[in-house]
CSV table of N, CA, C and O and ligand atoms in Angstrom, one decimal:
chain,number,residue,atom,x,y,z
A,1,ASP,N,-4.4,43.1,38.1
A,1,ASP,CA,-4.7,42.1,36.9
A,1,ASP,C,-3.5,41.1,36.8
A,1,ASP,O,-2.2,41.4,37.2
A,2,GLY,N,-3.8,40.3,36.9
A,2,GLY,CA,-2.6,38.8,36.9
A,2,GLY,C,-2.2,38.5,35.7
A,2,GLY,O,-1.3,38.3,35.9
A,3,ASP,N,-3.0,39.0,34.7
A,3,ASP,CA,-2.2,38.5,33.5
A,3,ASP,C,-1.4,39.6,33.0
A,3,ASP,O,-1.4,39.6,31.5
A,4,ALA,N,-1.1,40.8,33.3
A,4,ALA,CA,-0.5,41.5,32.3
A,4,ALA,C,0.7,40.9,31.9
A,4,ALA,O,1.9,40.5,32.9
A,5,GLY,N,1.4,41.6,30.2
A,5,GLY,CA,2.3,40.7,30.3
A,5,GLY,C,2.7,39.6,29.4
A,5,GLY,O,3.4,39.3,29.2
A,6,VAL,N,1.3,38.8,29.9
A,6,VAL,CA,1.3,36.9,29.4
A,6,VAL,C,0.9,37.4,28.0
A,6,VAL,O,0.1,37.6,27.3
A,7,VAL,N,1.8,36.6,27.3
A,7,VAL,CA,1.4,36.9,25.4
A,7,VAL,C,1.6,35.2,25.4
A,7,VAL,O,1.7,34.4,25.7
A,8,LEU,N,0.1,35.4,24.8
A,8,LEU,CA,-0.5,33.5,24.0
A,8,LEU,C,0.4,33.7,22.8
A,8,LEU,O,-0.5,34.7,21.7
A,9,GLU,N,1.3,32.8,22.7
A,9,GLU,CA,1.2,32.5,21.0
A,9,GLU,C,0.8,31.1,20.6
A,9,GLU,O,0.5,29.9,21.4
A,10,THR,N,0.6,31.1,19.1
A,10,THR,CA,-0.2,29.8,18.7
A,10,THR,C,0.8,29.6,17.4
A,10,THR,O,1.1,30.3,16.4
A,11,LYS,N,1.4,28.2,17.3
A,11,LYS,CA,2.1,27.8,16.3
A,11,LYS,C,1.3,28.3,15.0
A,11,LYS,O,0.1,27.5,15.0
A,12,PRO,N,2.1,28.6,13.9
A,12,PRO,CA,1.4,29.0,12.1
A,12,PRO,C,1.1,27.2,12.6
A,12,PRO,O,1.8,27.1,12.1
A,13,LYS,N,0.0,26.6,12.3
A,13,LYS,CA,0.1,25.3,11.8
A,13,LYS,C,-0.5,24.7,10.2
A,13,LYS,O,-1.7,25.3,9.9
A,14,THR,N,0.3,24.7,9.7
A,14,THR,CA,0.9,23.9,8.4
A,14,THR,C,0.4,22.4,8.4
A,14,THR,O,1.4,21.8,8.4
A,15,LYS,N,-1.4,22.1,8.6
A,15,LYS,CA,-1.2,20.4,8.5
A,15,LYS,C,-1.2,20.0,7.6
A,15,LYS,O,-1.5,20.4,6.4
A,16,ARG,N,-0.1,19.2,7.5
A,16,ARG,CA,-0.1,18.1,6.3
A,16,ARG,C,-1.7,16.8,6.3
A,16,ARG,O,-1.9,16.3,7.2
A,17,PRO,N,-1.8,16.2,4.5
A,17,PRO,CA,-2.4,15.6,4.9
A,17,PRO,C,-2.5,13.7,5.3
A,17,PRO,O,-1.0,13.9,5.3
A,18,PRO,N,-2.8,13.6,6.1
A,18,PRO,CA,-2.1,11.9,6.9
A,18,PRO,C,-2.0,11.1,5.1
A,18,PRO,O,-2.7,11.2,4.0
A,19,LEU,N,-0.9,10.2,5.9
A,19,LEU,CA,-0.2,9.5,4.4
A,19,LEU,C,-1.1,8.1,4.6
A,19,LEU,O,-1.0,7.8,5.8
A,20,TYR,N,-1.0,7.6,4.2
A,20,TYR,CA,-1.5,5.9,4.2
A,20,TYR,C,-0.4,4.5,3.3
A,20,TYR,O,0.1,5.1,2.1
A,21,LYS,N,-0.3,3.9,3.7
A,21,LYS,CA,0.8,2.5,3.6
A,21,LYS,C,0.2,1.7,2.8
A,21,LYS,O,-1.0,1.1,3.7
A,22,VAL,N,0.3,1.2,1.6
A,22,VAL,CA,-0.5,0.2,1.0
A,22,VAL,C,0.6,-1.0,1.5
A,22,VAL,O,1.7,-1.3,1.0
A,23,LEU,N,-0.1,-2.2,1.8
A,23,LEU,CA,0.8,-3.3,2.2
A,23,LEU,C,-0.2,-4.5,1.4
A,23,LEU,O,-1.5,-4.6,1.0
A,24,ILE,N,0.7,-5.6,0.8
A,24,ILE,CA,0.5,-6.9,0.2
A,24,ILE,C,1.1,-8.1,1.1
A,24,ILE,O,1.8,-8.1,1.4
A,25,LEU,N,0.3,-8.4,1.1
A,25,LEU,CA,0.0,-9.7,2.4
A,25,LEU,C,-0.3,-11.3,1.3
A,25,LEU,O,0.1,-11.4,0.4
A,26,ASN,N,1.0,-12.2,2.2
A,26,ASN,CA,1.3,-13.4,1.5
A,26,ASN,C,0.1,-13.8,1.5
A,26,ASN,O,-0.6,-13.9,2.5
A,27,ASP,N,-0.3,-15.5,0.8
A,27,ASP,CA,-0.8,-16.5,0.6
A,27,ASP,C,-0.3,-17.5,0.0
A,27,ASP,O,0.9,-17.4,-0.7
A,28,ASP,N,-0.8,-18.8,0.2
A,28,ASP,CA,-0.2,-19.6,-0.3
A,28,ASP,C,-0.6,-20.7,-1.6
A,28,ASP,O,-0.2,-21.1,-2.0
A,29,TYR,N,-1.4,-19.8,-2.1
A,29,TYR,CA,-1.8,-19.8,-3.6
A,29,TYR,C,-2.0,-18.8,-5.1
A,29,TYR,O,-1.9,-19.5,-5.8
A,30,THR,N,-1.8,-17.6,-4.6
A,30,THR,CA,-1.5,-16.8,-5.1
A,30,THR,C,-0.2,-17.3,-5.6
A,30,THR,O,1.1,-16.4,-5.4
A,31,PRO,N,0.2,-17.2,-7.8
A,31,PRO,CA,1.2,-17.4,-8.5
A,31,PRO,C,2.7,-15.9,-7.9
A,31,PRO,O,2.1,-14.8,-7.9
A,32,MET,N,3.8,-16.1,-8.0
A,32,MET,CA,4.5,-15.6,-7.7
A,32,MET,C,4.6,-14.7,-8.9
A,32,MET,O,5.0,-13.4,-8.6
A,33,GLU,N,4.1,-14.8,-10.3
A,33,GLU,CA,4.0,-13.9,-11.5
A,33,GLU,C,3.1,-13.4,-11.1
A,33,GLU,O,3.8,-12.0,-11.7
A,34,PHE,N,1.9,-13.4,-10.9
A,34,PHE,CA,0.6,-12.8,-10.8
A,34,PHE,C,1.0,-11.5,-9.5
A,34,PHE,O,1.0,-10.7,-9.9
A,35,VAL,N,1.8,-11.4,-8.2
A,35,VAL,CA,2.3,-10.8,-7.5
A,35,VAL,C,2.7,-9.9,-8.4
A,35,VAL,O,3.0,-8.8,-8.2
A,36,VAL,N,4.2,-10.4,-9.5
A,36,VAL,CA,5.2,-9.2,-9.7
A,36,VAL,C,4.1,-8.7,-10.7
A,36,VAL,O,4.7,-7.3,-10.8
A,37,HIS,N,3.2,-9.0,-11.7
A,37,HIS,CA,2.4,-8.2,-12.2
A,37,HIS,C,1.6,-7.3,-11.9
A,37,HIS,O,1.6,-6.0,-12.1
A,38,VAL,N,1.5,-7.8,-10.6
A,38,VAL,CA,0.2,-6.6,-9.9
A,38,VAL,C,1.4,-5.3,-9.8
A,38,VAL,O,0.7,-4.1,-9.7
A,39,LEU,N,2.0,-5.8,-9.3
A,39,LEU,CA,3.5,-4.9,-8.5
A,39,LEU,C,3.9,-3.7,-9.6
A,39,LEU,O,3.6,-2.3,-9.5
A,40,GLU,N,3.6,-4.4,-10.6
A,40,GLU,CA,4.4,-3.6,-12.1
A,40,GLU,C,3.0,-2.9,-12.3
A,40,GLU,O,3.3,-1.4,-13.0
A,41,ARG,N,2.6,-3.7,-12.2
A,41,ARG,CA,1.0,-2.7,-13.1
A,41,ARG,C,0.2,-1.5,-12.4
A,41,ARG,O,-0.1,-0.6,-13.0
A,42,PHE,N,0.4,-2.0,-11.0
A,42,PHE,CA,-0.5,-0.6,-10.4
A,42,PHE,C,0.4,0.2,-9.2
A,42,PHE,O,-0.4,1.2,-8.9
A,43,PHE,N,1.6,-0.3,-9.1
A,43,PHE,CA,2.2,0.7,-8.4
A,43,PHE,C,3.5,0.6,-9.2
A,43,PHE,O,4.9,1.7,-8.7
A,44,GLY,N,3.6,0.9,-10.6
A,44,GLY,CA,4.5,1.6,-11.3
A,44,GLY,C,6.5,1.1,-11.0
A,44,GLY,O,7.1,1.6,-11.2
A,45,LEU,N,6.1,-0.3,-10.7
A,45,LEU,CA,7.6,-0.9,-10.3
A,45,LEU,C,8.3,-1.4,-11.2
A,45,LEU,O,7.4,-1.6,-12.1
A,46,ASN,N,9.3,-1.1,-11.7
A,46,ASN,CA,9.8,-2.2,-12.7
A,46,ASN,C,10.0,-3.6,-12.4
A,46,ASN,O,9.9,-3.9,-10.8
A,47,HIS,N,10.4,-4.4,-13.2
A,47,HIS,CA,10.6,-6.1,-12.4
A,47,HIS,C,11.4,-6.5,-11.6
A,47,HIS,O,11.0,-6.9,-11.0
A,48,ALA,N,12.7,-5.4,-11.6
A,48,ALA,CA,13.3,-5.7,-10.5
A,48,ALA,C,12.7,-5.3,-9.0
A,48,ALA,O,12.8,-6.0,-7.9
A,49,GLN,N,12.3,-4.5,-8.9
A,49,GLN,CA,11.5,-3.8,-8.1
A,49,GLN,C,10.6,-4.7,-7.0
A,49,GLN,O,10.1,-5.3,-6.0
A,50,ALA,N,10.1,-4.9,-8.4
A,50,ALA,CA,8.4,-5.9,-8.0
A,50,ALA,C,9.0,-7.2,-7.7
A,50,ALA,O,8.4,-7.5,-6.7
A,51,PHE,N,9.9,-7.6,-8.0
A,51,PHE,CA,10.3,-9.3,-8.0
A,51,PHE,C,10.5,-9.1,-6.4
A,51,PHE,O,10.8,-10.1,-5.4
A,52,GLU,N,11.5,-8.1,-5.8
A,52,GLU,CA,12.1,-7.9,-5.1
A,52,GLU,C,11.1,-8.0,-3.8
A,52,GLU,O,10.9,-8.1,-2.6
A,53,ILE,N,10.3,-7.2,-4.0
A,53,ILE,CA,9.1,-7.0,-3.1
A,53,ILE,C,8.2,-8.2,-3.4
A,53,ILE,O,8.0,-8.6,-1.9
A,54,MET,N,7.9,-8.6,-4.1
A,54,MET,CA,7.1,-10.1,-4.0
A,54,MET,C,7.9,-11.0,-3.0
A,54,MET,O,7.2,-11.2,-2.7
A,55,LEU,N,9.0,-10.9,-3.1
A,55,LEU,CA,9.8,-12.5,-2.7
A,55,LEU,C,9.9,-11.8,-0.7
A,55,LEU,O,10.0,-12.4,-0.2
A,56,THR,N,9.9,-10.7,-0.8
A,56,THR,CA,10.3,-10.0,0.9
A,56,THR,C,8.7,-10.3,1.3
A,56,THR,O,8.1,-10.8,2.4
A,57,VAL,N,7.3,-10.0,1.2
A,57,VAL,CA,6.1,-10.3,0.8
A,57,VAL,C,6.0,-11.6,0.9
A,57,VAL,O,5.7,-12.6,2.7
A,58,HIS,N,6.8,-13.3,0.4
A,58,HIS,CA,6.7,-14.2,0.4
A,58,HIS,C,7.5,-14.8,1.4
A,58,HIS,O,6.9,-15.8,2.2
A,59,LYS,N,8.5,-14.2,1.9
A,59,LYS,CA,9.6,-14.8,3.3
A,59,LYS,C,9.2,-14.4,4.4
A,59,LYS,O,8.5,-14.6,5.4
A,60,LYS,N,8.2,-13.0,4.4
A,60,LYS,CA,8.0,-12.3,5.6
A,60,LYS,C,6.5,-12.1,6.1
A,60,LYS,O,6.1,-11.8,7.3
A,61,GLY,N,5.7,-12.0,4.8
A,61,GLY,CA,4.3,-12.4,5.4
A,61,GLY,C,3.5,-10.7,4.7
A,61,GLY,O,2.5,-11.5,4.6
A,62,LEU,N,4.5,-10.1,4.6
A,62,LEU,CA,3.6,-8.6,3.9
A,62,LEU,C,4.8,-7.9,4.1
A,62,LEU,O,6.0,-7.5,3.9
A,63,ALA,N,4.2,-6.5,2.9
A,63,ALA,CA,5.0,-5.2,2.6
A,63,ALA,C,4.7,-4.3,2.6
A,63,ALA,O,3.4,-4.6,2.2
A,64,VAL,N,5.2,-3.4,2.4
A,64,VAL,CA,4.4,-2.0,1.7
A,64,VAL,C,5.3,-1.9,0.8
A,64,VAL,O,6.1,-1.7,0.3
A,65,VAL,N,4.0,-1.4,0.1
A,65,VAL,CA,4.5,-1.2,-1.3
A,65,VAL,C,4.7,0.2,-2.2
A,65,VAL,O,4.9,0.6,-3.0
A,66,GLY,N,3.9,1.2,-0.9
A,66,GLY,CA,4.1,2.3,-1.4
A,66,GLY,C,3.1,3.5,-0.5
A,66,GLY,O,2.5,2.7,0.8
A,67,VAL,N,3.4,4.4,-0.3
A,67,VAL,CA,3.1,5.5,0.4
A,67,VAL,C,2.0,5.9,-0.6
A,67,VAL,O,2.6,7.1,-0.9
A,68,PHE,N,0.9,7.0,0.2
A,68,PHE,CA,-0.1,7.5,-0.7
A,68,PHE,C,-1.0,8.2,0.4
A,68,PHE,O,-1.2,7.8,1.4
A,69,SER,N,-1.8,9.3,-0.6
A,69,SER,CA,-2.9,10.1,0.3
A,69,SER,C,-3.8,9.0,0.7
A,69,SER,O,-3.9,8.1,-0.7
A,70,PHE,N,-4.8,8.7,1.2
A,70,PHE,CA,-6.0,8.3,1.1
A,70,PHE,C,-6.9,7.7,0.1
A,70,PHE,O,-7.2,6.8,-0.1
A,71,GLU,N,-6.7,9.3,-0.5
A,71,GLU,CA,-8.0,8.5,-2.2
A,71,GLU,C,-7.3,8.1,-3.0
A,71,GLU,O,-7.7,7.0,-3.3
A,72,VAL,N,-6.0,8.2,-3.0
A,72,VAL,CA,-4.7,7.3,-3.9
A,72,VAL,C,-4.6,5.8,-3.0
A,72,VAL,O,-4.6,5.0,-4.1
A,73,ALA,N,-4.5,5.5,-2.1
A,73,ALA,CA,-4.1,4.4,-1.7
A,73,ALA,C,-5.3,3.1,-1.8
A,73,ALA,O,-5.6,2.4,-1.7
A,74,GLU,N,-7.2,4.0,-1.1
A,74,GLU,CA,-8.2,3.7,-1.6
A,74,GLU,C,-8.5,3.1,-2.9
A,74,GLU,O,-8.6,1.8,-3.2
A,75,THR,N,-7.7,3.9,-4.3
A,75,THR,CA,-7.9,3.6,-5.3
A,75,THR,C,-6.6,2.0,-5.5
A,75,THR,O,-7.4,1.0,-5.9
A,76,LYS,N,-5.6,2.2,-5.2
A,76,LYS,CA,-5.2,1.1,-5.4
A,76,LYS,C,-5.6,-0.4,-4.7
A,76,LYS,O,-5.4,-1.4,-4.8
A,77,VAL,N,-6.0,-0.2,-3.5
A,77,VAL,CA,-6.6,-1.2,-2.9
A,77,VAL,C,-7.5,-1.8,-3.5
A,77,VAL,O,-7.6,-3.3,-4.0
A,78,THR,N,-8.9,-1.2,-4.5
A,78,THR,CA,-9.5,-1.1,-4.9
A,78,THR,C,-9.0,-2.1,-5.7
A,78,THR,O,-9.7,-3.6,-6.5
A,79,GLN,N,-8.1,-1.4,-6.9
A,79,GLN,CA,-8.0,-2.0,-8.0
A,79,GLN,C,-7.0,-3.1,-8.0
A,79,GLN,O,-7.6,-4.6,-9.1
A,80,VAL,N,-6.5,-3.6,-6.9
A,80,VAL,CA,-5.5,-4.7,-6.6
A,80,VAL,C,-6.5,-5.9,-6.5
A,80,VAL,O,-6.5,-7.0,-6.9
A,81,MET,N,-7.7,-5.7,-5.3
A,81,MET,CA,-8.1,-6.4,-4.7
A,81,MET,C,-9.1,-7.2,-6.3
A,81,MET,O,-9.5,-8.5,-6.4
A,82,ASP,N,-9.9,-6.3,-7.3
A,82,ASP,CA,-10.8,-6.6,-8.6
A,82,ASP,C,-10.1,-7.7,-8.9
A,82,ASP,O,-10.2,-8.0,-9.6
A,83,PHE,N,-8.7,-7.1,-9.6
A,83,PHE,CA,-7.6,-7.6,-10.6
A,83,PHE,C,-7.6,-9.0,-10.1
A,83,PHE,O,-7.7,-9.8,-10.8
A,84,ALA,N,-7.1,-9.1,-8.5
A,84,ALA,CA,-7.3,-10.5,-8.1
A,84,ALA,C,-8.1,-11.3,-8.2
A,84,ALA,O,-8.0,-12.7,-8.8
A,85,ARG,N,-9.3,-10.8,-7.7
A,85,ARG,CA,-10.6,-11.8,-7.7
A,85,ARG,C,-11.0,-11.8,-9.3
A,85,ARG,O,-11.7,-13.2,-9.4
A,86,ARG,N,-10.9,-11.2,-10.1
A,86,ARG,CA,-11.3,-11.7,-11.9
A,86,ARG,C,-10.3,-12.5,-11.9
A,86,ARG,O,-11.0,-13.0,-12.8
A,87,HIS,N,-9.3,-12.8,-11.5
A,87,HIS,CA,-7.9,-13.5,-11.8
A,87,HIS,C,-8.2,-15.2,-10.8
A,87,HIS,O,-7.7,-15.9,-11.1
A,88,GLN,N,-9.2,-15.1,-9.8
A,88,GLN,CA,-9.4,-15.8,-9.3
A,88,GLN,C,-8.4,-16.5,-8.1
A,88,GLN,O,-8.1,-17.3,-7.6
A,89,HIS,N,-7.4,-14.9,-7.6
A,89,HIS,CA,-6.1,-15.4,-6.6
A,89,HIS,C,-7.0,-15.1,-5.1
A,89,HIS,O,-7.5,-13.7,-5.4
A,90,PRO,N,-6.8,-15.0,-4.1
A,90,PRO,CA,-6.8,-14.9,-2.9
A,90,PRO,C,-5.8,-13.6,-2.4
A,90,PRO,O,-5.9,-13.4,-1.6
A,91,LEU,N,-5.1,-13.1,-2.9
A,91,LEU,CA,-4.2,-12.0,-2.8
A,91,LEU,C,-4.9,-11.7,-2.5
A,91,LEU,O,-6.0,-10.5,-2.7
A,92,GLN,N,-4.7,-10.7,-1.5
A,92,GLN,CA,-4.7,-9.6,-0.5
A,92,GLN,C,-4.0,-8.3,-0.1
A,92,GLN,O,-2.8,-8.4,0.2
A,93,CYS,N,-5.0,-7.1,-0.5
A,93,CYS,CA,-4.0,-6.0,-0.2
A,93,CYS,C,-4.7,-5.2,0.6
A,93,CYS,O,-6.1,-4.7,0.4
A,94,THR,N,-3.9,-4.0,1.5
A,94,THR,CA,-5.0,-3.2,2.5
A,94,THR,C,-3.9,-2.2,2.6
A,94,THR,O,-2.9,-1.9,2.4
A,95,MET,N,-4.9,-1.1,3.6
A,95,MET,CA,-4.2,0.3,3.9
A,95,MET,C,-4.0,0.7,4.9
A,95,MET,O,-5.0,-0.1,5.8
A,96,GLU,N,-3.0,1.3,5.6
A,96,GLU,CA,-3.1,1.7,7.3
A,96,GLU,C,-2.6,2.7,7.3
A,96,GLU,O,-1.6,3.7,6.8
A,97,LYS,N,-3.3,3.8,8.2
A,97,LYS,CA,-2.7,4.8,8.1
A,97,LYS,C,-1.1,5.1,8.8
A,97,LYS,O,-0.8,4.4,9.8
A,98,GLU,N,-0.4,5.8,8.3
A,98,GLU,CA,1.3,5.6,8.3
A,98,GLU,C,1.4,6.3,10.3
A,98,GLU,O,0.8,7.3,11.0
B,1,LIG,N1,3.4,-17.5,-1.6
B,1,LIG,C1,3.3,-17.4,-3.0
B,1,LIG,C2,3.4,-19.0,-3.7
B,1,LIG,O1,4.1,-19.7,-2.7
B,1,LIG,C3,3.8,-16.0,-3.3
B,1,LIG,C4,2.8,-15.0,-3.3
B,1,LIG,C5,3.9,-13.6,-3.0
B,1,LIG,C6,1.5,-14.8,-3.1
B,1,LIG,C7,3.7,-12.7,-2.4
B,1,LIG,C8,1.1,-13.4,-2.1
B,1,LIG,O2,1.6,-11.3,-1.5
B,1,LIG,C9,2.0,-12.8,-2.2
B,1,LIG,N2,3.3,-18.8,-4.7
């Protein structure tokens, strides 16, 4: 027997659920105040935080507004997209695996 004394160990795998970044994208038409309102309403940011992220998106093209489980991220994206559509703004919100 060639395998005498061979010990196979397996790491105890504690696998965490994957996380998803929710991103807001810039466009030329959505009013800045509307984006600030969205960030306050759906992401629980205070006015200063919301304004800062809105300006980052305006200048850089996009920003991560939060990191969530798949279900929570999906809900946020749907809420933002529905709210923007209802107000006839082209604001885009998307998610990607971290
Ligand atoms: N660029 C828009 C404007 O000048 C403002 C804006 C900021 C739009 C962030 C979308 O995610 C956005 N009115």
